[in-house]
Amino acid sequence: MSTETPCSIGSAAVGEQLAGSAPLAVAWVALEQNGPWGPKAFTDSHLDPDVGRKLEALAAEHQVRPCLIRSPGRHADKPTAGPHPRRVLVAFTRPGATWLLHGLVDDPADVLGLDWPGLQEGDLERVRRSLPTLEPTRQAHLLVCTNGTRDVCCATKGRPVAQGVCEAFPDRVWEVTHTSGHRFAPTAALLPAGTLHGRLAVADAVELVHAADRGETVLAGSRGRSTWHPPAQVAELAVRETTGELSLDVLHVSGHEATGEHAWVTDIGHVDGRTWRVVTESRESDVQRAESCGKALKPLTYFTTLLPR
């Protein structure tokens, strides 16, 4: 596979596994920032870079995934003069306790005042008190990665998906700076569940939102739930594949530990009392592909699972 091959085409060609590739984050904060985005958008856009750096630092400290969002469509390279309202999404992802806040702030710096420890703990009321312009919503939002300055595949494949899904769900679909996993483009994150999805067509993405409205997930193209560490994401998806369970809220990771350098045991529980102990291992393949466009080829790593029936 050549380094000149677009990373998403190379990844798909070798059948790279999607499960276990979601970034680890118990919560997400998405701030609207129109205009162009650079590769590191929090400090390379029309957002005040000092505010951007502080937001990234607070998020990293509290296991929160920060991102910038904008409405699908054309984006003029023109900063807006003075303070102006912009949308904010704040989501907590743990199953059975998920919530999503949305609303407007006049100044991006207002988001710095979030109760970040409360967000990490999933304390809805503490977070609401810290930024009272935000209100709960039951509607899921889809964030589609489109940042072409970070990876070309995200722009060429992500933007048509964002635009197509937006026609079905106005005000619930956003372009986003980064969800990780460029090679799985088009990629998207669904809030508040924090599930990541890749290799999406427009119809796939539309079904993701419909499923979320039913309280369900979609297994095809699922990369995992950001709430869990990657091997636990794989274990949870293995249980879903085995049982056919689609409900977002009924499964939880009750235990997860490493049993070797590349091996883990994950305990999965169901609200009905069923439990599964899943053994997961990671292995390096002889097959190589690029993790991002223009980057050197690297061996792909894949997970295997042992799930007693």
Tab-separated table of C-alpha atoms in Angstrom:
chain	number	residue	atom	x	y	z
A	1	MET	CA	0.000	0.000	0.000
A	2	SER	CA	1.538	3.340	-1.054
A	3	THR	CA	1.808	6.358	1.259
A	4	GLU	CA	0.205	8.313	-1.610
A	5	THR	CA	-2.978	6.279	-1.268
A	6	PRO	CA	-5.608	8.250	0.729
A	7	CYS	CA	-5.566	6.841	4.237
A	8	SER	CA	-9.282	5.988	4.286
A	9	ILE	CA	-8.976	4.010	1.048
A	10	GLY	CA	-5.895	2.184	2.319
A	11	SER	CA	-7.554	1.306	5.624
A	12	ALA	CA	-10.696	0.006	3.975
A	13	ALA	CA	-8.702	-1.950	1.397
A	14	VAL	CA	-6.945	-3.980	4.096
A	15	GLY	CA	-10.138	-4.425	6.114
A	16	GLU	CA	-8.875	-2.589	9.170
A	17	GLN	CA	-10.988	-3.173	12.258
A	18	LEU	CA	-13.009	-0.216	13.529
A	19	ALA	CA	-13.864	-1.571	16.997
A	20	GLY	CA	-11.700	-0.147	19.749
A	21	SER	CA	-10.657	2.997	17.864
A	22	ALA	CA	-12.840	5.531	19.711
A	23	PRO	CA	-10.946	8.149	21.756
A	24	LEU	CA	-11.255	7.808	25.532
A	25	ALA	CA	-13.534	10.491	26.999
A	26	VAL	CA	-16.238	10.320	29.634
A	27	ALA	CA	-17.628	13.676	28.488
A	28	TRP	CA	-17.546	15.997	25.467
A	29	VAL	CA	-17.578	19.779	25.079
A	30	ALA	CA	-18.274	21.197	21.614
A	31	LEU	CA	-17.943	24.932	20.957
A	32	GLU	CA	-19.200	26.596	17.785
A	33	GLN	CA	-16.424	28.333	15.876
A	34	ASN	CA	-17.174	29.397	12.330
A	35	GLY	CA	-14.598	30.119	9.659
A	36	PRO	CA	-11.555	28.060	8.704
A	37	TRP	CA	-9.823	25.577	10.981
A	38	GLY	CA	-6.141	24.730	11.003
A	39	PRO	CA	-4.722	21.305	11.863
A	40	LYS	CA	-4.809	22.207	15.574
A	41	ALA	CA	-8.003	24.193	15.453
A	42	PHE	CA	-8.158	25.368	19.076
A	43	THR	CA	-5.074	27.485	18.467
A	44	ASP	CA	-5.313	27.783	14.684
A	45	SER	CA	-8.704	29.326	13.891
A	46	HIS	CA	-10.541	32.552	14.618
A	47	LEU	CA	-10.938	31.415	18.225
A	48	ASP	CA	-8.716	33.320	20.663
A	49	PRO	CA	-5.725	30.930	20.926
A	50	ASP	CA	-5.297	31.681	24.636
A	51	VAL	CA	-8.887	30.567	25.259
A	52	GLY	CA	-8.282	27.567	23.016
A	53	ARG	CA	-5.210	26.461	24.953
A	54	LYS	CA	-7.013	26.810	28.284
A	55	LEU	CA	-10.008	24.811	27.039
A	56	GLU	CA	-7.769	22.001	25.812
A	57	ALA	CA	-5.883	21.921	29.120
A	58	LEU	CA	-9.060	21.797	31.241
A	59	ALA	CA	-10.525	19.084	29.042
A	60	ALA	CA	-7.377	16.944	29.224
A	61	GLU	CA	-7.296	17.280	33.012
A	62	HIS	CA	-10.874	16.018	33.383
A	63	GLN	CA	-11.117	13.244	30.751
A	64	VAL	CA	-13.244	15.420	28.469
A	65	ARG	CA	-13.038	15.489	24.675
A	66	PRO	CA	-13.043	19.108	23.404
A	67	CYS	CA	-13.905	19.998	19.831
A	68	LEU	CA	-14.960	22.919	17.682
A	69	ILE	CA	-18.103	22.686	15.587
A	70	ARG	CA	-19.785	24.666	12.844
A	71	SER	CA	-22.908	24.293	10.714
A	72	PRO	CA	-22.440	22.288	7.494
A	73	GLY	CA	-21.840	24.393	4.411
A	74	ARG	CA	-19.488	27.074	3.141
A	75	HIS	CA	-17.322	28.921	5.657
A	76	ALA	CA	-15.905	32.302	4.734
A	77	ASP	CA	-12.442	33.180	6.023
A	78	LYS	CA	-13.720	36.246	7.843
A	79	PRO	CA	-13.647	36.707	11.628
A	80	THR	CA	-16.799	38.113	13.204
A	81	ALA	CA	-16.141	41.429	14.904
A	82	GLY	CA	-16.907	41.626	18.623
A	83	PRO	CA	-18.711	39.140	20.872
A	84	HIS	CA	-21.479	37.138	19.242
A	85	PRO	CA	-23.634	34.225	20.362
A	86	ARG	CA	-22.417	30.747	19.530
A	87	ARG	CA	-23.717	27.255	20.277
A	88	VAL	CA	-22.267	24.979	22.912
A	89	LEU	CA	-22.907	21.263	23.473
A	90	VAL	CA	-21.893	19.571	26.733
A	91	ALA	CA	-22.427	15.804	27.003
A	92	PHE	CA	-21.849	13.134	29.637
A	93	THR	CA	-21.595	9.669	28.120
A	94	ARG	CA	-21.910	7.015	30.830
A	95	PRO	CA	-24.694	4.492	30.041
A	96	GLY	CA	-27.825	4.975	32.136
A	97	ALA	CA	-26.683	8.448	33.152
A	98	THR	CA	-26.138	10.218	29.831
A	99	TRP	CA	-27.241	13.782	29.340
A	100	LEU	CA	-26.759	16.568	26.835
A	101	LEU	CA	-26.876	20.309	27.430
A	102	HIS	CA	-27.069	22.865	24.670
A	103	GLY	CA	-27.409	26.612	24.451
A	104	LEU	CA	-25.642	29.842	23.606
A	105	VAL	CA	-22.725	31.751	25.062
A	106	ASP	CA	-21.783	35.305	24.119
A	107	ASP	CA	-18.092	34.737	24.696
A	108	PRO	CA	-16.090	31.503	24.192
A	109	ALA	CA	-14.274	32.281	27.444
A	110	ASP	CA	-17.565	31.607	29.251
A	111	VAL	CA	-16.987	27.897	28.646
A	112	LEU	CA	-13.860	28.068	30.801
A	113	GLY	CA	-16.221	28.609	33.734
A	114	LEU	CA	-17.827	25.172	33.389
A	115	ASP	CA	-17.704	23.021	36.508
A	116	TRP	CA	-15.180	20.661	34.946
A	117	PRO	CA	-14.885	18.284	37.929
A	118	GLY	CA	-18.694	18.128	38.005
A	119	LEU	CA	-18.725	17.315	34.298
A	120	GLN	CA	-16.218	14.508	34.807
A	121	GLU	CA	-18.474	13.077	37.526
A	122	GLY	CA	-21.622	13.487	35.425
A	123	ASP	CA	-23.238	15.908	37.877
A	124	LEU	CA	-25.807	17.589	35.660
A	125	GLU	CA	-26.999	20.183	38.174
A	126	ARG	CA	-23.490	21.345	39.047
A	127	VAL	CA	-22.680	21.816	35.375
A	128	ARG	CA	-25.948	23.677	34.744
A	129	ARG	CA	-25.306	26.038	37.652
A	130	SER	CA	-21.840	26.805	36.315
A	131	LEU	CA	-23.170	27.795	32.870
A	132	PRO	CA	-26.889	28.566	33.281
A	133	THR	CA	-27.465	29.523	29.627
A	134	LEU	CA	-27.340	25.803	28.778
A	135	GLU	CA	-30.483	23.663	28.893
A	136	PRO	CA	-31.020	19.887	28.700
A	137	THR	CA	-32.142	18.384	25.411
A	138	ARG	CA	-33.344	14.887	24.588
A	139	GLN	CA	-32.308	15.195	20.961
A	140	ALA	CA	-29.064	13.519	19.932
A	141	HIS	CA	-26.545	15.531	17.905
A	142	LEU	CA	-24.207	14.130	15.255
A	143	LEU	CA	-20.703	15.555	14.810
A	144	VAL	CA	-19.102	14.701	11.454
A	145	CYS	CA	-15.357	15.258	11.040
A	146	THR	CA	-14.611	17.587	8.110
A	147	ASN	CA	-11.281	19.227	8.970
A	148	GLY	CA	-9.374	18.904	5.709
A	149	THR	CA	-6.318	20.779	6.992
A	150	ARG	CA	-5.780	17.930	9.453
A	151	ASP	CA	-6.546	15.155	6.967
A	152	VAL	CA	-7.785	15.399	3.392
A	153	CYS	CA	-10.060	12.359	3.730
A	154	CYS	CA	-12.089	14.100	6.425
A	155	ALA	CA	-12.918	16.953	4.059
A	156	THR	CA	-13.525	15.028	0.845
A	157	LYS	CA	-15.584	12.303	2.509
A	158	GLY	CA	-16.948	13.988	5.608
A	159	ARG	CA	-18.441	17.169	4.179
A	160	PRO	CA	-20.907	15.464	1.807
A	161	VAL	CA	-22.118	13.286	4.694
A	162	ALA	CA	-22.524	16.259	7.033
A	163	GLN	CA	-24.460	18.162	4.380
A	164	GLY	CA	-26.670	15.187	3.515
A	165	VAL	CA	-27.583	14.361	7.111
A	166	CYS	CA	-28.187	18.026	7.900
A	167	GLU	CA	-31.006	18.055	5.372
A	168	ALA	CA	-32.769	15.361	7.417
A	169	PHE	CA	-31.931	16.803	10.847
A	170	PRO	CA	-31.463	20.590	10.724
A	171	ASP	CA	-29.748	22.029	13.820
A	172	ARG	CA	-28.705	18.551	15.010
A	173	VAL	CA	-25.762	17.914	12.691
A	174	TRP	CA	-22.396	19.656	12.879
A	175	GLU	CA	-19.057	19.677	11.184
A	176	VAL	CA	-16.387	18.965	13.807
A	177	THR	CA	-12.654	19.539	13.990
A	178	HIS	CA	-11.459	16.105	15.053
A	179	THR	CA	-12.866	12.762	16.207
A	180	SER	CA	-9.603	10.799	15.701
A	181	GLY	CA	-9.301	7.967	13.190
A	182	HIS	CA	-8.964	9.901	9.918
A	183	ARG	CA	-8.440	6.594	8.130
A	184	PHE	CA	-12.028	5.604	8.928
A	185	ALA	CA	-13.474	8.669	7.153
A	186	PRO	CA	-16.229	9.620	6.967
A	187	THR	CA	-16.238	9.521	10.786
A	188	ALA	CA	-18.747	10.879	13.278
A	189	ALA	CA	-19.436	11.100	16.990
A	190	LEU	CA	-22.942	10.829	18.388
A	191	LEU	CA	-23.762	12.841	21.516
A	192	PRO	CA	-24.644	12.342	24.296
A	193	ALA	CA	-23.808	8.621	24.058
A	194	GLY	CA	-20.245	9.260	22.904
A	195	THR	CA	-20.360	6.482	20.333
A	196	LEU	CA	-17.971	6.815	17.400
A	197	HIS	CA	-18.727	5.569	13.903
A	198	GLY	CA	-16.746	5.253	10.683
A	199	ARG	CA	-16.986	4.623	6.933
A	200	LEU	CA	-20.385	6.282	6.891
A	201	ALA	CA	-22.650	6.906	3.952
A	202	VAL	CA	-25.390	9.524	4.285
A	203	ALA	CA	-28.026	6.833	4.796
A	204	ASP	CA	-25.899	5.241	7.536
A	205	ALA	CA	-25.552	8.540	9.351
A	206	VAL	CA	-29.278	9.259	9.089
A	207	GLU	CA	-30.002	5.858	10.641
A	208	LEU	CA	-27.571	6.633	13.486
A	209	VAL	CA	-29.668	9.624	14.491
A	210	HIS	CA	-32.947	7.716	14.100
A	211	ALA	CA	-31.531	4.900	16.244
A	212	ALA	CA	-30.387	7.358	18.910
A	213	ASP	CA	-33.909	8.792	19.034
A	214	ARG	CA	-35.063	5.245	19.842
A	215	GLY	CA	-32.386	4.913	22.523
A	216	GLU	CA	-30.392	2.491	20.375
A	217	THR	CA	-27.029	2.235	18.665
A	218	VAL	CA	-25.981	0.850	15.280
A	219	LEU	CA	-23.352	-1.882	15.251
A	220	ALA	CA	-22.258	-1.661	11.609
A	221	GLY	CA	-19.355	0.780	11.460
A	222	SER	CA	-19.200	1.247	15.233
A	223	ARG	CA	-15.787	2.227	16.589
A	224	GLY	CA	-16.851	1.988	20.229
A	225	ARG	CA	-18.110	4.150	23.072
A	226	SER	CA	-15.672	6.802	24.271
A	227	THR	CA	-16.637	6.099	27.891
A	228	TRP	CA	-14.476	2.967	27.905
A	229	HIS	CA	-10.828	2.170	27.219
A	230	PRO	CA	-10.272	0.716	23.723
A	231	PRO	CA	-10.120	-2.980	24.770
A	232	ALA	CA	-13.304	-2.485	26.801
A	233	GLN	CA	-14.931	-0.858	23.760
A	234	VAL	CA	-14.116	-4.019	21.827
A	235	ALA	CA	-15.486	-6.217	24.621
A	236	GLU	CA	-18.756	-4.289	24.828
A	237	LEU	CA	-19.232	-4.477	21.068
A	238	ALA	CA	-18.500	-8.221	21.164
A	239	VAL	CA	-21.314	-8.699	23.679
A	240	ARG	CA	-23.644	-6.655	21.486
A	241	GLU	CA	-22.734	-8.657	18.392
A	242	THR	CA	-23.315	-11.931	20.252
A	243	THR	CA	-26.613	-10.954	21.887
A	244	GLY	CA	-28.020	-8.533	19.305
A	245	GLU	CA	-28.465	-5.957	22.084
A	246	LEU	CA	-28.831	-2.444	20.646
A	247	SER	CA	-30.105	-0.397	23.591
A	248	LEU	CA	-27.585	2.295	24.488
A	249	ASP	CA	-28.272	2.224	28.217
A	250	VAL	CA	-28.475	-1.446	29.222
A	251	LEU	CA	-24.805	-2.478	29.090
A	252	HIS	CA	-22.018	-1.199	31.319
A	253	VAL	CA	-18.387	-2.062	31.975
A	254	SER	CA	-18.241	-3.193	35.601
A	255	GLY	CA	-14.574	-4.187	35.574
A	256	HIS	CA	-11.569	-3.896	33.293
A	257	GLU	CA	-7.964	-4.891	33.916
A	258	ALA	CA	-4.820	-5.743	32.017
A	259	THR	CA	-3.659	-9.344	32.307
A	260	GLY	CA	-0.555	-8.879	30.164
A	261	GLU	CA	1.137	-6.357	27.892
A	262	HIS	CA	-1.437	-6.946	25.161
A	263	ALA	CA	-4.265	-8.700	27.003
A	264	TRP	CA	-7.234	-7.608	29.110
A	265	VAL	CA	-10.243	-9.005	30.927
A	266	THR	CA	-13.430	-6.942	30.832
A	267	ASP	CA	-16.601	-7.609	32.820
A	268	ILE	CA	-19.777	-6.469	31.080
A	269	GLY	CA	-23.061	-6.226	32.951
A	270	HIS	CA	-26.652	-5.956	31.707
A	271	VAL	CA	-29.420	-4.207	33.614
A	272	ASP	CA	-31.339	-7.504	33.609
A	273	GLY	CA	-28.590	-9.126	35.691
A	274	ARG	CA	-26.702	-11.001	32.986
A	275	THR	CA	-22.908	-10.716	32.982
A	276	TRP	CA	-20.111	-11.569	30.584
A	277	ARG	CA	-16.355	-11.832	31.128
A	278	VAL	CA	-14.593	-11.010	27.867
A	279	VAL	CA	-10.920	-11.760	27.198
A	280	THR	CA	-9.420	-9.317	24.695
A	281	GLU	CA	-5.990	-9.384	23.067
A	282	SER	CA	-4.292	-7.017	20.643
A	283	ARG	CA	-1.993	-8.248	17.918
A	284	GLU	CA	0.150	-6.537	15.331
A	285	SER	CA	-0.457	-7.547	11.737
A	286	ASP	CA	2.021	-7.883	8.886
A	287	VAL	CA	-0.323	-5.653	6.881
A	288	GLN	CA	0.633	-1.982	6.754
A	289	ARG	CA	-1.406	1.136	6.215
A	290	ALA	CA	-1.119	4.873	6.958
A	291	GLU	CA	-2.904	6.242	10.013
A	292	SER	CA	-3.330	9.572	8.230
A	293	CYS	CA	-2.842	10.891	4.713
A	294	GLY	CA	0.797	11.415	3.831
A	295	LYS	CA	2.101	9.651	6.937
A	296	ALA	CA	4.446	6.664	6.919
A	297	LEU	CA	2.973	3.197	6.653
A	298	LYS	CA	2.633	1.309	9.938
A	299	PRO	CA	1.520	-2.213	10.823
A	300	LEU	CA	-2.120	-2.258	11.817
A	301	THR	CA	-3.087	-3.589	15.223
A	302	TYR	CA	-6.245	-5.607	15.662
A	303	PHE	CA	-8.181	-6.987	18.610
A	304	THR	CA	-9.448	-10.507	19.134
A	305	THR	CA	-11.998	-11.496	21.767
A	306	LEU	CA	-12.956	-14.641	23.608
A	307	LEU	CA	-16.538	-14.455	24.853
A	308	PRO	CA	-17.808	-17.572	26.653
A	309	ARG	CA	-21.351	-18.365	25.587
